[in-house]
Amino acid sequence: MSPGFDYTRFTSLERFMITVAVMAATVMQVLDTTITSVALPYMAGDLGASPDQISWVLTSYLVASAIIMPLTGYFTDKFGQREYLLFSVGLFVVASALCGISENLVQIIGFRLLQGVAGAALVPLSQAIMIQVFPPDQRGKAMAIWGMGVMVGPILGPTIGGWITQTIDWRWTFYINLPVGLFALAAISRFAPRVPRKKGRTMDWTGFILLGFAIGGVQYVLDRGNQDDWFSSPIIIAAALIAIVSALFFLWLSFIPNRAPVFSLSIFRDNNFTLANGIMILMGLGMFGAIYVQPLMLEREMGYPVLTTGLALAPRGIASMVAMMVVGRIINYVDTRLIIGFGIFLSLVGSWGMMQYNLNIDTWQVVWPLLFQGAGIGMIFVPLSTIAFSTLAPQFAAEAAGLFSLIRTVGSSIGISIVATLVSRHAQAAWNQLGGGITLENPLTWQYLAPLHLAPNTPAGAAILSQTLMAQSDMLAYHDAFVLIFVSFLIMIPVVLAFRKQRKRTTRPPAHPVAD
C-alpha cells in the first residue's frame, strides 16, 4: 500500500463509481486492440492499403503501447497517479478522434501510434487503483472484474466493431471512444484517489530507448518483411540489426552493478514467472492471430456482412467470460496447473476445429470452435496471472506486474504480425501452385466451367477461374495459419508441466504496482 493511503475512507458508492470509471478506461483501451479487426477490409478500401499493410492499424497501436508501458511508473511518481491517468485518458480521446478523421494509411497509423502511447498506462493504473480502494477481503473480486475487462474486451471487439461498421461507419469504431472517454474523465477527476508523488524518482532513459528500439525494430521487420522481400531489403536488414544490437546493449546495461535498470532481469530467475510469460507470448499468437484471420476469412471468402461476422465471433467472448467466472470460483480449491492445462486442452479442440474450415462450412461449423477456444483462453488467463506471482519474491512483485503487462502486449503484436505475414506469403505460394494446373490444355479446366456454359478462353470464364483460384489460395493460407495457432497451444503443454507448485499463500501484486 502506498504510504499514507487508507482504503477505509471510501464508501461503497465511491468504490462502485471508481470501479466504473477505471474499468471504462480499461475496457476502452483493450477494446481498441481488436474492435477495428472486422473493419480492416473496409479501411483498406477507403485508405488504399493492401491486406498486410492494413494490419499495421492493429500492430502499431500494440507496439506503441508496449514501448511506452515501462514509463508508467516513472510518470506516475513524477506527476501523480490521478493526474497521469487523466492525461492518458484525455490524450486517448483526442487520438481516437484523429483516427476517425484519417484520410490515408500514413495518417491512421500515426494516430494509432499516438493512441497506443496514450493507452499504455490505462491498464496498469486501473489495476493499481482497483487494489488501492478495495479492502483485502474484496480484492480477489476486484481483480476478477479487472481481469474480465482485460481479456473479454479484446475478444468482444470484433462483434462490437462489426455492428458499428455495418450500421454506421468504420470510423465510429474510433469515435465511440469519445463519450466513454469523457465519462471516464469526469468520473476519475471526481472519485479517483490521490497518491503521494515520489520525489527523486529516476528513469534509466538509455535502457528505455534501447528497449524501444529493440521492440520497434522487431515489429518493423515482422510488419514490413513480407512486403519488402525480407532480408533482400537493406531496410529490413538495418531494422533487424538495430533490434539485435539494441537488445544486446539493453541486456549488458541491465547487468552493470549499482545501476537501476528499466526492470531487473533477476525477476526471470523465478521459474514460474518466466514460464508464465512464455505462455503469454504464445497466447498472443493463438488468441490475436485467430482474431486477425477469422474476420478476413468470413468477409472476403464467405461473403459474410460485417455485422454477421461480428455476431459469429461473439460466442468466443461469451465463452471466455463464463470460463473466467467459473475459474474465479474454483481457483482457491483446484491446482492452478490443472486449470491451465484444461484451458489448453479446450483451446486445442477449438483450434483443431478451425483447421477444418473450408469454403462450404455453415455458421455452426464456424462458431463451435470459437466456443472451445474462448472457454480455453478464459481458463488460462486468470490462473496464469496467479501462478506467475506465486513463487516470486515479494520485492519483485511491483516490477513484475508491469513487465507481465508489457510482455502480454508485445506478444499480441508479434502474434498478429506473424499470422498476417504467413497468410500473405502462403496465399501467394498457393496461388502459384494451384494456378500451374489451370491451363487450356487441361481438360479439367474445361469441365469445371462446362456447367456454367463458359470456356476458359473467354473473359467471363477467365474471371470465374481467377476468382475461384484466389478464394482457394486464401483458404489454404488461412488453414496454415490455424495450424500454426494449434501448434502454439500445443507448445504450452510442456511449459505447464514445468511449473512449480505455488505457495499456499501467494504473493499478490502490491497496492501500487506501477509506481515502485
Short mmCIF file of C-alpha atoms in Angstrom, two decimals:
data_model
loop_
_atom_site.label_atom_id
_atom_site.label_comp_id
_atom_site.label_asym_id
_atom_site.label_seq_id
_atom_site.Cartn_x
_atom_site.Cartn_y
_atom_site.Cartn_z
CA MET A 1 0.00 0.00 0.00
CA SER A 2 1.28 3.44 -0.80
CA PRO A 3 2.43 5.44 2.25
CA GLY A 4 -0.45 7.29 3.88
CA PHE A 5 -3.07 5.67 1.69
CA ASP A 6 -6.20 4.48 3.51
CA TYR A 7 -8.73 2.36 1.63
CA THR A 8 -11.21 2.57 4.53
CA ARG A 9 -12.09 6.18 3.67
CA PHE A 10 -14.06 5.05 0.60
CA THR A 11 -17.77 4.38 0.82
CA SER A 12 -19.42 1.58 -1.12
CA LEU A 13 -20.84 4.13 -3.57
CA GLU A 14 -17.41 5.68 -4.12
CA ARG A 15 -15.84 2.25 -4.73
CA PHE A 16 -18.58 1.49 -7.24
CA MET A 17 -18.04 4.78 -9.10
CA ILE A 18 -14.26 4.33 -9.10
CA THR A 19 -14.70 0.80 -10.46
CA VAL A 20 -17.00 2.03 -13.22
CA ALA A 21 -14.61 4.87 -14.10
CA VAL A 22 -11.36 2.91 -14.25
CA MET A 23 -13.00 -0.07 -15.95
CA ALA A 24 -14.43 2.26 -18.60
CA ALA A 25 -10.88 3.45 -19.28
CA THR A 26 -9.52 -0.11 -19.21
CA VAL A 27 -12.14 -1.61 -21.49
CA MET A 28 -11.80 1.35 -23.86
CA GLN A 29 -8.07 0.69 -24.14
CA VAL A 30 -8.14 -3.09 -24.53
CA LEU A 31 -11.20 -3.00 -26.79
CA ASP A 32 -9.25 -0.89 -29.26
CA THR A 33 -6.77 -3.73 -29.78
CA THR A 34 -9.40 -5.65 -31.78
CA ILE A 35 -12.52 -3.52 -32.37
CA THR A 36 -11.13 -2.50 -35.76
CA SER A 37 -10.33 -6.06 -36.87
CA VAL A 38 -13.61 -6.73 -38.71
CA ALA A 39 -13.45 -3.26 -40.26
CA LEU A 40 -9.97 -3.79 -41.75
CA PRO A 41 -11.24 -4.71 -45.26
CA TYR A 42 -13.36 -1.53 -45.28
CA MET A 43 -10.44 0.57 -44.04
CA ALA A 44 -8.17 -0.95 -46.68
CA GLY A 45 -10.61 0.06 -49.41
CA ASP A 46 -11.11 3.61 -48.13
CA LEU A 47 -7.44 4.24 -47.33
CA GLY A 48 -5.89 2.49 -50.33
CA ALA A 49 -3.99 -0.20 -48.40
CA SER A 50 -3.22 -3.87 -49.05
CA PRO A 51 -4.33 -6.59 -46.57
CA ASP A 52 -0.87 -6.88 -45.00
CA GLN A 53 -0.48 -3.09 -44.80
CA ILE A 54 -3.81 -2.59 -43.09
CA SER A 55 -2.74 -4.99 -40.31
CA TRP A 56 -0.48 -2.14 -39.14
CA VAL A 57 -3.64 -0.48 -37.81
CA LEU A 58 -3.67 -3.24 -35.17
CA THR A 59 0.06 -3.70 -34.59
CA SER A 60 1.06 0.00 -34.49
CA TYR A 61 -1.31 0.51 -31.56
CA LEU A 62 0.06 -2.51 -29.69
CA VAL A 63 3.73 -1.78 -30.27
CA ALA A 64 3.40 1.88 -29.20
CA SER A 65 1.63 0.80 -26.04
CA ALA A 66 4.34 -1.80 -25.36
CA ILE A 67 7.20 0.68 -25.78
CA ILE A 68 5.67 3.35 -23.52
CA MET A 69 4.39 0.98 -20.83
CA PRO A 70 7.72 0.84 -18.90
CA LEU A 71 7.40 4.61 -18.34
CA THR A 72 4.11 4.26 -16.47
CA GLY A 73 5.69 4.02 -13.04
CA TYR A 74 8.04 6.93 -13.71
CA PHE A 75 5.32 9.30 -14.91
CA THR A 76 3.00 8.19 -12.10
CA ASP A 77 5.58 9.05 -9.46
CA LYS A 78 6.61 12.24 -11.24
CA PHE A 79 3.20 13.78 -11.88
CA GLY A 80 0.83 11.85 -9.63
CA GLN A 81 -1.32 8.80 -10.25
CA ARG A 82 -4.64 10.54 -10.82
CA GLU A 83 -3.06 13.32 -12.87
CA TYR A 84 -1.27 10.91 -15.21
CA LEU A 85 -4.41 8.80 -15.58
CA LEU A 86 -6.46 11.88 -16.51
CA PHE A 87 -3.81 12.95 -19.03
CA SER A 88 -3.72 9.46 -20.58
CA VAL A 89 -7.49 9.24 -20.93
CA GLY A 90 -7.68 12.75 -22.38
CA LEU A 91 -4.94 12.07 -24.93
CA PHE A 92 -6.60 8.75 -25.82
CA VAL A 93 -9.85 10.56 -26.60
CA VAL A 94 -8.06 13.10 -28.81
CA ALA A 95 -6.11 10.36 -30.62
CA SER A 96 -9.33 8.40 -31.18
CA ALA A 97 -10.95 11.42 -32.83
CA LEU A 98 -7.89 11.90 -35.07
CA CYS A 99 -8.01 8.21 -36.09
CA GLY A 100 -11.63 8.68 -37.09
CA ILE A 101 -10.87 11.57 -39.45
CA SER A 102 -7.81 9.93 -41.05
CA GLU A 103 -7.73 10.13 -44.85
CA ASN A 104 -4.86 7.77 -45.68
CA LEU A 105 -2.81 4.89 -44.29
CA VAL A 106 0.04 7.06 -43.01
CA GLN A 107 -2.32 9.26 -41.01
CA ILE A 108 -4.22 6.45 -39.33
CA ILE A 109 -1.02 4.58 -38.42
CA GLY A 110 0.44 7.76 -36.94
CA PHE A 111 -2.67 8.47 -34.91
CA ARG A 112 -2.89 4.83 -33.81
CA LEU A 113 0.68 5.15 -32.53
CA LEU A 114 -0.42 8.21 -30.54
CA GLN A 115 -3.42 6.26 -29.29
CA GLY A 116 -1.12 3.45 -28.15
CA VAL A 117 1.11 5.93 -26.32
CA ALA A 118 -1.92 7.32 -24.51
CA GLY A 119 -3.35 3.91 -23.68
CA ALA A 120 -0.13 2.39 -22.32
CA ALA A 121 -0.84 3.47 -18.74
CA LEU A 122 -4.58 2.76 -18.59
CA VAL A 123 -4.44 -0.97 -17.81
CA PRO A 124 -1.68 -0.93 -15.14
CA LEU A 125 -3.07 2.22 -13.48
CA SER A 126 -6.58 0.80 -13.37
CA GLN A 127 -5.21 -2.34 -11.74
CA ALA A 128 -3.38 -0.25 -9.14
CA ILE A 129 -6.46 1.83 -8.30
CA MET A 130 -8.73 -1.22 -8.03
CA ILE A 131 -6.35 -2.76 -5.48
CA GLN A 132 -5.99 0.51 -3.59
CA VAL A 133 -9.67 1.26 -2.99
CA PHE A 134 -10.87 -2.25 -2.06
CA PRO A 135 -10.15 -3.86 1.32
CA PRO A 136 -8.02 -7.03 1.28
CA ASP A 137 -11.00 -9.38 1.60
CA GLN A 138 -12.61 -7.88 -1.53
CA ARG A 139 -9.54 -7.56 -3.75
CA GLY A 140 -9.99 -11.00 -5.25
CA LYS A 141 -13.41 -9.97 -6.55
CA ALA A 142 -11.99 -6.65 -7.74
CA MET A 143 -9.22 -8.38 -9.68
CA ALA A 144 -11.73 -10.78 -11.21
CA ILE A 145 -13.68 -7.77 -12.53
CA TRP A 146 -10.47 -6.20 -13.79
CA GLY A 147 -9.27 -9.41 -15.43
CA MET A 148 -12.61 -9.91 -17.13
CA GLY A 149 -12.36 -6.46 -18.68
CA VAL A 150 -8.77 -7.00 -19.82
CA MET A 151 -9.47 -10.32 -21.54
CA VAL A 152 -13.10 -10.15 -22.64
CA GLY A 153 -12.75 -6.65 -24.11
CA PRO A 154 -10.45 -7.71 -26.98
CA ILE A 155 -12.49 -10.85 -27.65
CA LEU A 156 -15.77 -8.94 -27.94
CA GLY A 157 -14.10 -6.23 -30.01
CA PRO A 158 -14.88 -7.82 -33.40
CA THR A 159 -18.57 -8.14 -32.50
CA ILE A 160 -18.93 -4.53 -31.42
CA GLY A 161 -16.79 -3.35 -34.34
CA GLY A 162 -18.89 -5.35 -36.78
CA TRP A 163 -22.12 -3.81 -35.55
CA ILE A 164 -20.70 -0.28 -35.66
CA THR A 165 -19.14 -0.73 -39.11
CA GLN A 166 -22.29 -2.08 -40.73
CA THR A 167 -24.86 0.13 -39.05
CA ILE A 168 -22.86 3.39 -39.05
CA ASP A 169 -19.29 3.51 -40.45
CA TRP A 170 -15.88 2.05 -39.60
CA ARG A 171 -14.75 5.48 -38.38
CA TRP A 172 -17.16 5.16 -35.48
CA THR A 173 -15.07 2.31 -34.09
CA PHE A 174 -12.85 5.23 -33.01
CA TYR A 175 -15.49 7.88 -32.37
CA ILE A 176 -17.22 5.58 -29.86
CA ASN A 177 -14.30 6.27 -27.51
CA LEU A 178 -15.26 9.94 -27.20
CA PRO A 179 -18.36 9.62 -24.96
CA VAL A 180 -16.80 6.73 -23.00
CA GLY A 181 -13.57 8.63 -22.51
CA LEU A 182 -15.31 11.86 -21.47
CA PHE A 183 -17.37 9.94 -18.92
CA ALA A 184 -14.20 8.29 -17.59
CA LEU A 185 -12.51 11.70 -17.33
CA ALA A 186 -15.38 13.15 -15.31
CA ALA A 187 -15.65 10.15 -13.00
CA ILE A 188 -11.90 9.80 -12.44
CA SER A 189 -11.50 13.51 -11.66
CA ARG A 190 -14.33 13.25 -9.12
CA PHE A 191 -13.70 9.89 -7.44
CA ALA A 192 -10.18 8.54 -8.17
CA PRO A 193 -7.83 8.55 -5.17
CA ARG A 194 -4.79 10.77 -4.91
CA VAL A 195 -1.50 9.01 -4.28
CA PRO A 196 1.52 10.96 -2.99
CA ARG A 197 4.19 11.61 -5.60
CA LYS A 198 7.61 10.10 -5.09
CA LYS A 199 10.41 12.62 -5.05
CA GLY A 200 13.74 11.78 -6.61
CA ARG A 201 12.33 9.11 -8.92
CA THR A 202 14.76 8.40 -11.76
CA MET A 203 14.43 6.59 -15.05
CA ASP A 204 17.01 4.64 -16.99
CA TRP A 205 16.44 6.61 -20.19
CA THR A 206 19.28 4.87 -22.03
CA GLY A 207 17.84 1.47 -21.23
CA PHE A 208 14.33 2.65 -22.13
CA ILE A 209 15.46 3.95 -25.54
CA LEU A 210 17.34 0.71 -26.24
CA LEU A 211 14.26 -1.32 -25.25
CA GLY A 212 12.11 0.83 -27.54
CA PHE A 213 14.47 0.31 -30.48
CA ALA A 214 14.53 -3.44 -29.83
CA ILE A 215 10.72 -3.77 -29.72
CA GLY A 216 10.18 -1.35 -32.60
CA GLY A 217 12.84 -3.00 -34.76
CA VAL A 218 11.38 -6.48 -34.31
CA GLN A 219 7.90 -5.18 -35.07
CA TYR A 220 9.07 -3.34 -38.19
CA VAL A 221 10.78 -6.46 -39.53
CA LEU A 222 7.65 -8.53 -38.96
CA ASP A 223 5.31 -5.92 -40.43
CA ARG A 224 7.36 -4.91 -43.47
CA GLY A 225 9.38 -8.07 -44.09
CA ASN A 226 6.88 -9.74 -46.37
CA GLN A 227 6.27 -6.64 -48.46
CA ASP A 228 9.99 -5.82 -48.78
CA ASP A 229 11.06 -9.42 -49.50
CA TRP A 230 12.65 -9.87 -46.11
CA PHE A 231 16.43 -9.86 -45.89
CA SER A 232 16.94 -9.00 -49.52
CA SER A 233 15.91 -5.50 -48.45
CA PRO A 234 18.60 -3.24 -46.89
CA ILE A 235 15.93 -1.56 -44.74
CA ILE A 236 14.84 -4.87 -43.23
CA ILE A 237 18.47 -5.84 -42.60
CA ALA A 238 19.09 -2.47 -40.91
CA ALA A 239 15.97 -2.81 -38.74
CA ALA A 240 16.96 -6.32 -37.71
CA LEU A 241 20.48 -5.21 -36.80
CA ILE A 242 19.13 -2.25 -34.82
CA ALA A 243 16.82 -4.57 -32.89
CA ILE A 244 19.57 -7.11 -32.14
CA VAL A 245 22.20 -4.53 -31.16
CA SER A 246 19.70 -2.61 -29.01
CA ALA A 247 18.60 -5.78 -27.23
CA LEU A 248 22.20 -6.83 -26.56
CA PHE A 249 23.16 -3.41 -25.18
CA PHE A 250 19.99 -3.36 -23.06
CA LEU A 251 20.94 -6.72 -21.56
CA TRP A 252 24.52 -5.56 -20.98
CA LEU A 253 23.39 -2.40 -19.18
CA SER A 254 20.97 -4.42 -17.06
CA PHE A 255 23.83 -6.45 -15.58
CA ILE A 256 26.02 -3.47 -14.61
CA PRO A 257 26.33 -3.36 -10.77
CA ASN A 258 24.92 -0.43 -8.79
CA ARG A 259 22.69 0.65 -11.66
CA ALA A 260 18.90 0.98 -11.64
CA PRO A 261 17.71 -0.53 -14.95
CA VAL A 262 14.25 -0.22 -16.54
CA PHE A 263 13.48 -3.56 -14.93
CA SER A 264 15.62 -6.10 -13.13
CA LEU A 265 16.41 -9.20 -15.16
CA SER A 266 16.79 -11.14 -11.92
CA ILE A 267 12.98 -11.41 -11.99
CA PHE A 268 13.39 -14.04 -14.70
CA ARG A 269 15.27 -16.29 -12.29
CA ASP A 270 11.85 -17.21 -10.96
CA ASN A 271 10.80 -20.30 -12.88
CA ASN A 272 7.04 -19.75 -12.72
CA PHE A 273 7.20 -16.10 -13.76
CA THR A 274 9.41 -16.86 -16.75
CA LEU A 275 7.27 -19.77 -17.92
CA ALA A 276 4.07 -17.78 -17.46
CA ASN A 277 5.46 -15.07 -19.73
CA GLY A 278 6.34 -17.71 -22.30
CA ILE A 279 2.73 -18.91 -22.32
CA MET A 280 1.54 -15.31 -22.54
CA ILE A 281 3.58 -14.79 -25.72
CA LEU A 282 2.15 -17.97 -27.22
CA MET A 283 -1.35 -16.77 -26.28
CA GLY A 284 -0.66 -13.63 -28.29
CA LEU A 285 -0.22 -15.84 -31.34
CA GLY A 286 -3.11 -18.16 -30.55
CA MET A 287 -5.67 -15.57 -29.50
CA PHE A 288 -4.86 -12.46 -31.51
CA GLY A 289 -3.73 -14.43 -34.55
CA ALA A 290 -7.18 -16.01 -34.75
CA ILE A 291 -8.87 -12.66 -34.15
CA TYR A 292 -6.98 -11.26 -37.16
CA VAL A 293 -7.59 -14.20 -39.53
CA GLN A 294 -11.23 -15.04 -38.93
CA PRO A 295 -12.82 -11.72 -39.98
CA LEU A 296 -10.80 -11.79 -43.21
CA MET A 297 -11.91 -15.34 -43.95
CA LEU A 298 -15.58 -14.74 -43.19
CA GLU A 299 -15.88 -11.43 -45.04
CA ARG A 300 -13.61 -11.95 -48.04
CA GLU A 301 -14.06 -15.62 -48.83
CA MET A 302 -17.50 -16.44 -47.47
CA GLY A 303 -19.25 -13.15 -48.14
CA TYR A 304 -20.43 -12.54 -44.57
CA PRO A 305 -21.66 -8.97 -43.93
CA VAL A 306 -19.52 -7.24 -41.32
CA LEU A 307 -22.29 -7.34 -38.69
CA THR A 308 -22.83 -11.06 -39.26
CA THR A 309 -19.09 -11.56 -38.90
CA GLY A 310 -19.13 -9.77 -35.57
CA LEU A 311 -22.08 -11.82 -34.33
CA ALA A 312 -20.46 -15.07 -35.49
CA LEU A 313 -17.33 -14.23 -33.48
CA ALA A 314 -19.25 -13.16 -30.35
CA PRO A 315 -19.50 -16.68 -28.82
CA ARG A 316 -15.75 -16.68 -28.19
CA GLY A 317 -16.09 -13.66 -25.90
CA ILE A 318 -19.15 -15.06 -24.14
CA ALA A 319 -17.45 -18.41 -23.55
CA SER A 320 -14.34 -16.67 -22.25
CA MET A 321 -16.39 -14.58 -19.83
CA VAL A 322 -18.24 -17.62 -18.48
CA ALA A 323 -14.98 -19.55 -18.10
CA MET A 324 -13.36 -16.71 -16.15
CA MET A 325 -16.34 -16.60 -13.79
CA VAL A 326 -16.03 -20.34 -13.21
CA VAL A 327 -12.29 -20.08 -12.62
CA GLY A 328 -12.86 -17.31 -10.09
CA ARG A 329 -14.95 -19.73 -8.02
CA ILE A 330 -12.69 -22.78 -8.20
CA ILE A 331 -9.19 -21.29 -8.25
CA ASN A 332 -8.80 -21.49 -4.45
CA TYR A 333 -9.67 -25.19 -4.44
CA VAL A 334 -8.06 -26.60 -7.61
CA ASP A 335 -4.38 -26.66 -8.57
CA THR A 336 -3.86 -23.77 -11.00
CA ARG A 337 -1.72 -26.01 -13.21
CA LEU A 338 -4.70 -28.30 -13.75
CA ILE A 339 -6.94 -25.36 -14.65
CA ILE A 340 -4.39 -24.01 -17.14
CA GLY A 341 -3.90 -27.50 -18.59
CA PHE A 342 -7.65 -27.94 -19.09
CA GLY A 343 -7.81 -24.50 -20.69
CA ILE A 344 -5.07 -25.51 -23.13
CA PHE A 345 -6.99 -28.70 -23.96
CA LEU A 346 -10.15 -26.70 -24.75
CA SER A 347 -8.11 -24.27 -26.86
CA LEU A 348 -6.58 -27.16 -28.78
CA VAL A 349 -10.03 -28.58 -29.53
CA GLY A 350 -11.16 -25.17 -30.76
CA SER A 351 -8.03 -24.67 -32.86
CA TRP A 352 -8.44 -28.14 -34.37
CA GLY A 353 -12.00 -27.20 -35.32
CA MET A 354 -10.67 -24.08 -37.06
CA MET A 355 -8.29 -26.27 -39.06
CA GLN A 356 -11.40 -27.92 -40.55
CA TYR A 357 -12.70 -24.65 -42.00
CA ASN A 358 -13.38 -24.64 -45.74
CA LEU A 359 -15.40 -22.60 -48.22
CA ASN A 360 -18.52 -24.77 -47.77
CA ILE A 361 -18.95 -24.67 -43.98
CA ASP A 362 -22.09 -23.32 -42.32
CA THR A 363 -22.29 -20.86 -39.44
CA TRP A 364 -22.37 -23.54 -36.72
CA GLN A 365 -19.13 -25.00 -38.06
CA VAL A 366 -17.63 -21.52 -37.68
CA VAL A 367 -18.98 -20.97 -34.18
CA TRP A 368 -18.35 -24.18 -32.23
CA PRO A 369 -14.53 -23.93 -32.41
CA LEU A 370 -14.82 -20.37 -31.09
CA LEU A 371 -16.74 -21.61 -28.06
CA PHE A 372 -13.98 -24.07 -27.18
CA GLN A 373 -11.14 -21.64 -27.81
CA GLY A 374 -12.84 -18.81 -25.93
CA ALA A 375 -13.50 -21.01 -22.91
CA GLY A 376 -9.93 -22.29 -23.04
CA ILE A 377 -8.41 -18.82 -23.14
CA GLY A 378 -10.62 -17.72 -20.25
CA MET A 379 -9.42 -20.67 -18.19
CA ILE A 380 -5.78 -19.96 -18.99
CA PHE A 381 -5.53 -16.23 -18.29
CA VAL A 382 -6.71 -15.90 -14.66
CA PRO A 383 -4.72 -18.82 -13.17
CA LEU A 384 -1.72 -17.89 -15.34
CA SER A 385 -1.69 -14.43 -13.75
CA THR A 386 -1.90 -16.09 -10.34
CA ILE A 387 0.85 -18.64 -10.86
CA ALA A 388 3.16 -16.02 -12.40
CA PHE A 389 3.44 -14.33 -8.98
CA SER A 390 3.02 -17.41 -6.80
CA THR A 391 6.71 -18.10 -6.19
CA LEU A 392 8.07 -14.62 -6.88
CA ALA A 393 9.98 -12.84 -4.14
CA PRO A 394 7.82 -10.04 -2.66
CA GLN A 395 10.27 -7.28 -3.54
CA PHE A 396 9.91 -8.07 -7.25
CA ALA A 397 6.09 -8.15 -7.35
CA ALA A 398 5.63 -4.50 -8.36
CA GLU A 399 8.16 -4.59 -11.16
CA ALA A 400 6.90 -7.97 -12.33
CA ALA A 401 3.30 -6.70 -12.64
CA GLY A 402 4.33 -4.06 -15.17
CA LEU A 403 6.64 -6.44 -17.00
CA PHE A 404 3.88 -9.04 -17.27
CA SER A 405 1.59 -6.47 -18.94
CA LEU A 406 4.41 -5.41 -21.25
CA ILE A 407 5.08 -8.96 -22.44
CA ARG A 408 1.36 -9.59 -22.91
CA THR A 409 1.14 -6.56 -25.20
CA VAL A 410 4.31 -7.39 -27.16
CA GLY A 411 3.17 -11.00 -27.59
CA SER A 412 -0.16 -9.83 -29.00
CA SER A 413 1.52 -7.54 -31.51
CA ILE A 414 4.05 -10.13 -32.62
CA GLY A 415 1.31 -12.76 -32.91
CA ILE A 416 -0.73 -10.62 -35.29
CA SER A 417 2.33 -9.79 -37.40
CA ILE A 418 3.41 -13.43 -37.71
CA VAL A 419 -0.05 -14.60 -38.75
CA ALA A 420 -0.52 -11.70 -41.18
CA THR A 421 2.82 -12.49 -42.82
CA LEU A 422 2.07 -16.20 -43.00
CA VAL A 423 -1.33 -15.62 -44.63
CA SER A 424 0.13 -13.26 -47.22
CA ARG A 425 3.07 -15.47 -48.21
CA HIS A 426 1.21 -18.77 -48.17
CA ALA A 427 -1.66 -17.34 -50.22
CA GLN A 428 0.82 -16.29 -52.90
CA ALA A 429 2.55 -19.69 -52.80
CA ALA A 430 -0.79 -21.49 -53.07
CA TRP A 431 -1.80 -19.25 -55.99
CA ASN A 432 1.35 -20.19 -57.89
CA GLN A 433 0.99 -23.88 -57.08
CA LEU A 434 -2.71 -24.20 -57.91
CA GLY A 435 -2.53 -21.84 -60.87
CA GLY A 436 0.05 -24.05 -62.56
CA GLY A 437 -2.63 -26.63 -63.27
CA ILE A 438 -5.16 -24.22 -64.76
CA THR A 439 -4.31 -24.27 -68.46
CA LEU A 440 -6.21 -24.51 -71.71
CA GLU A 441 -4.60 -27.91 -72.27
CA ASN A 442 -6.02 -29.31 -69.01
CA PRO A 443 -9.43 -30.96 -69.68
CA LEU A 444 -10.43 -30.42 -66.02
CA THR A 445 -10.33 -26.68 -66.65
CA TRP A 446 -12.96 -27.04 -69.37
CA GLN A 447 -15.02 -29.47 -67.28
CA TYR A 448 -15.15 -27.05 -64.36
CA LEU A 449 -16.68 -24.30 -66.49
CA ALA A 450 -18.93 -26.53 -68.60
CA PRO A 451 -21.95 -26.43 -66.19
CA LEU A 452 -21.81 -22.63 -66.44
CA HIS A 453 -21.71 -22.80 -70.25
CA LEU A 454 -18.41 -20.95 -70.23
CA ALA A 455 -14.97 -21.63 -71.67
CA PRO A 456 -11.59 -20.79 -70.09
CA ASN A 457 -10.54 -18.79 -73.15
CA THR A 458 -13.40 -16.30 -72.70
CA PRO A 459 -13.28 -13.20 -70.43
CA ALA A 460 -16.14 -14.47 -68.23
CA GLY A 461 -14.60 -17.93 -67.91
CA ALA A 462 -11.18 -16.49 -67.08
CA ALA A 463 -12.75 -14.23 -64.42
CA ILE A 464 -14.51 -17.20 -62.76
CA LEU A 465 -11.28 -19.21 -62.74
CA SER A 466 -9.34 -16.29 -61.26
CA GLN A 467 -11.92 -15.69 -58.54
CA THR A 468 -12.02 -19.38 -57.62
CA LEU A 469 -8.24 -19.61 -57.61
CA MET A 470 -7.96 -16.62 -55.28
CA ALA A 471 -10.56 -17.98 -52.85
CA GLN A 472 -8.92 -21.42 -52.72
CA SER A 473 -5.44 -19.93 -52.31
CA ASP A 474 -6.58 -17.69 -49.46
CA MET A 475 -8.36 -20.58 -47.78
CA LEU A 476 -5.22 -22.72 -47.87
CA ALA A 477 -3.31 -19.83 -46.30
CA TYR A 478 -5.91 -19.48 -43.54
CA HIS A 479 -5.66 -23.22 -42.88
CA ASP A 480 -1.90 -22.90 -42.46
CA ALA A 481 -2.45 -20.04 -40.01
CA PHE A 482 -4.84 -22.16 -37.96
CA VAL A 483 -2.27 -24.98 -37.95
CA LEU A 484 0.28 -22.53 -36.52
CA ILE A 485 -2.24 -21.43 -33.88
CA PHE A 486 -2.87 -25.08 -32.97
CA VAL A 487 0.87 -25.65 -32.61
CA SER A 488 1.20 -22.57 -30.37
CA PHE A 489 -1.26 -24.08 -27.89
CA LEU A 490 0.40 -27.49 -28.22
CA ILE A 491 3.76 -26.00 -27.19
CA MET A 492 2.15 -24.74 -23.97
CA ILE A 493 1.67 -28.26 -22.62
CA PRO A 494 5.32 -29.00 -21.65
CA VAL A 495 5.60 -25.44 -20.31
CA VAL A 496 2.72 -26.04 -17.89
CA LEU A 497 4.27 -29.32 -16.78
CA ALA A 498 7.40 -27.37 -15.82
CA PHE A 499 5.53 -25.04 -13.43
CA ARG A 500 6.41 -25.43 -9.78
CA LYS A 501 3.57 -25.84 -7.31
CA GLN A 502 2.67 -22.46 -5.91
CA ARG A 503 2.92 -21.47 -2.30
CA LYS A 504 -0.15 -21.87 -0.18
CA ARG A 505 -0.12 -18.16 0.39
CA THR A 506 0.54 -16.49 -2.91
CA THR A 507 2.31 -13.21 -3.35
CA ARG A 508 -0.11 -10.57 -4.51
CA PRO A 509 0.92 -7.69 -6.71
CA PRO A 510 1.32 -4.68 -4.44
CA ALA A 511 -1.25 -1.98 -3.98
CA HIS A 512 0.64 0.37 -6.26
CA PRO A 513 2.23 -1.98 -8.80
CA VAL A 514 3.25 0.61 -11.34
CA ALA A 515 4.94 3.11 -9.11
CA ASP A 516 7.75 1.17 -7.49
#
